[in-house]
Amino acid sequence: MAAPGMGVWQHAGGLDMLHDLQAAVSEYIGWLQLEANRSPNTVRAYQSELARLTSFLAANGHSLALGDLRHEDLRAYQRHLAGRLKGPASRARALVAIRSWLRWLAREGFMERDLSNGITLPKL
């Protein structure tokens, strides 16, 4: 089990895996701060964008289990952003944060596959 406040872990097949999106976001934010040495503004922006994603998924009946996250969920959020955010730069900023998180999840072995390849950025 991870330290308090550092996410919820379950042991499966020799791999430690986060099992919910909110814990995965928390772990990623900690990594951004401590290991990636990102600026406080970047960390806040990424945290905000990932919180918006999880809120959208919860409000629209999508599972918050990490293993249940699918390309379809991410495409639904992209459509939501296209309707909510005026400019392509704002949408791109949100999607860059999500894509970075998804790549981190795959690289660290928390997800079996990298879902970031399904995230396309709007043309600026």
Short mmCIF file of C-alpha atoms in Angstrom, two decimals:
data_model
loop_
_atom_site.label_atom_id
_atom_site.label_comp_id
_atom_site.label_asym_id
_atom_site.label_seq_id
_atom_site.Cartn_x
_atom_site.Cartn_y
_atom_site.Cartn_z
CA MET A 1 0.00 0.00 0.00
CA ALA A 2 1.29 3.45 -0.85
CA ALA A 3 1.87 6.11 1.76
CA PRO A 4 -1.25 8.04 2.82
CA GLY A 5 -2.16 10.63 0.25
CA MET A 6 -0.04 8.95 -2.40
CA GLY A 7 -2.79 6.98 -4.14
CA VAL A 8 -4.53 3.66 -3.79
CA TRP A 9 -2.63 0.62 -5.02
CA GLN A 10 -3.52 -2.95 -5.69
CA HIS A 11 -1.04 -5.69 -6.41
CA ALA A 12 -1.81 -7.72 -9.53
CA GLY A 13 0.46 -10.12 -11.36
CA GLY A 14 3.64 -8.63 -9.95
CA LEU A 15 2.70 -5.08 -11.00
CA ASP A 16 1.54 -2.38 -8.67
CA MET A 17 -1.40 -0.70 -10.34
CA LEU A 18 -3.46 2.28 -9.39
CA HIS A 19 -7.09 1.35 -9.63
CA ASP A 20 -8.96 4.65 -9.86
CA LEU A 21 -8.55 7.79 -11.90
CA GLN A 22 -8.39 10.16 -8.95
CA ALA A 23 -5.57 8.18 -7.33
CA ALA A 24 -3.78 8.08 -10.69
CA VAL A 25 -4.09 11.85 -11.03
CA SER A 26 -2.76 12.30 -7.49
CA GLU A 27 0.25 10.09 -8.22
CA TYR A 28 0.97 11.92 -11.46
CA ILE A 29 0.76 15.35 -9.82
CA GLY A 30 3.20 14.16 -7.16
CA TRP A 31 5.54 12.93 -9.88
CA LEU A 32 5.31 16.27 -11.73
CA GLN A 33 6.24 18.13 -8.54
CA LEU A 34 8.94 15.89 -7.14
CA GLU A 35 10.55 14.06 -10.02
CA ALA A 36 9.78 16.02 -13.17
CA ASN A 37 10.47 19.30 -11.35
CA ARG A 38 7.71 21.13 -13.21
CA SER A 39 6.89 24.72 -12.33
CA PRO A 40 4.09 25.31 -9.81
CA ASN A 41 2.02 26.94 -12.58
CA THR A 42 2.36 23.88 -14.81
CA VAL A 43 1.45 21.55 -11.96
CA ARG A 44 -1.64 23.62 -11.10
CA ALA A 45 -2.72 23.78 -14.74
CA TYR A 46 -2.32 20.03 -15.27
CA GLN A 47 -4.07 19.25 -11.99
CA SER A 48 -6.97 21.50 -12.98
CA GLU A 49 -7.32 19.94 -16.43
CA LEU A 50 -7.21 16.40 -15.05
CA ALA A 51 -9.78 17.29 -12.39
CA ARG A 52 -12.05 18.58 -15.16
CA LEU A 53 -11.63 15.31 -17.03
CA THR A 54 -12.51 13.16 -14.01
CA SER A 55 -15.48 15.42 -13.17
CA PHE A 56 -16.75 15.11 -16.74
CA LEU A 57 -16.42 11.34 -16.69
CA ALA A 58 -18.21 11.04 -13.35
CA ALA A 59 -21.00 13.43 -14.35
CA ASN A 60 -21.61 11.56 -17.60
CA GLY A 61 -21.77 8.05 -16.18
CA HIS A 62 -18.30 6.90 -17.22
CA SER A 63 -16.42 4.59 -14.89
CA LEU A 64 -13.70 6.11 -12.71
CA ALA A 65 -11.84 2.80 -12.56
CA LEU A 66 -8.49 3.24 -14.26
CA GLY A 67 -8.74 -0.09 -16.05
CA ASP A 68 -12.08 0.95 -17.57
CA LEU A 69 -10.74 4.10 -19.26
CA ARG A 70 -11.21 3.81 -23.03
CA HIS A 71 -10.55 5.83 -26.17
CA GLU A 72 -14.31 6.41 -26.38
CA ASP A 73 -14.28 8.18 -23.00
CA LEU A 74 -11.48 10.44 -24.15
CA ARG A 75 -13.20 11.20 -27.46
CA ALA A 76 -16.37 12.14 -25.57
CA TYR A 77 -14.31 14.56 -23.49
CA GLN A 78 -12.68 16.01 -26.60
CA ARG A 79 -16.15 16.67 -28.04
CA HIS A 80 -17.14 18.28 -24.75
CA LEU A 81 -14.10 20.55 -24.88
CA ALA A 82 -14.84 21.51 -28.48
CA GLY A 83 -18.27 22.71 -27.41
CA ARG A 84 -17.13 24.43 -24.22
CA LEU A 85 -13.81 26.08 -25.06
CA LYS A 86 -13.76 28.78 -27.70
CA GLY A 87 -10.25 28.63 -29.06
CA PRO A 88 -8.14 25.76 -30.30
CA ALA A 89 -5.24 26.90 -28.08
CA SER A 90 -7.38 26.41 -24.96
CA ARG A 91 -8.44 22.94 -26.09
CA ALA A 92 -4.85 22.06 -26.98
CA ARG A 93 -3.63 23.11 -23.54
CA ALA A 94 -6.20 20.85 -21.87
CA LEU A 95 -5.43 17.94 -24.16
CA VAL A 96 -1.65 18.24 -23.74
CA ALA A 97 -2.09 17.76 -19.98
CA ILE A 98 -4.29 14.71 -20.50
CA ARG A 99 -1.97 13.23 -23.12
CA SER A 100 1.05 13.70 -20.85
CA TRP A 101 -0.78 11.95 -17.98
CA LEU A 102 -1.80 9.03 -20.21
CA ARG A 103 1.77 8.59 -21.47
CA TRP A 104 3.04 8.62 -17.88
CA LEU A 105 0.48 5.97 -16.87
CA ALA A 106 1.63 3.66 -19.66
CA ARG A 107 5.34 4.33 -19.14
CA GLU A 108 5.09 3.61 -15.41
CA GLY A 109 3.12 0.41 -16.07
CA PHE A 110 -0.13 1.60 -14.48
CA MET A 111 -2.00 0.93 -17.73
CA GLU A 112 -1.40 -1.89 -20.16
CA ARG A 113 -1.66 0.37 -23.19
CA ASP A 114 -0.98 3.98 -23.97
CA LEU A 115 -4.26 5.77 -24.67
CA SER A 116 -2.48 9.02 -25.52
CA ASN A 117 -2.31 8.08 -29.20
CA GLY A 118 -6.06 8.63 -29.39
CA ILE A 119 -5.71 12.28 -28.34
CA THR A 120 -5.43 14.58 -31.33
CA LEU A 121 -4.65 18.23 -30.80
CA PRO A 122 -6.60 20.90 -32.66
CA LYS A 123 -4.80 22.81 -35.37
CA LEU A 124 -3.68 26.21 -34.12
#
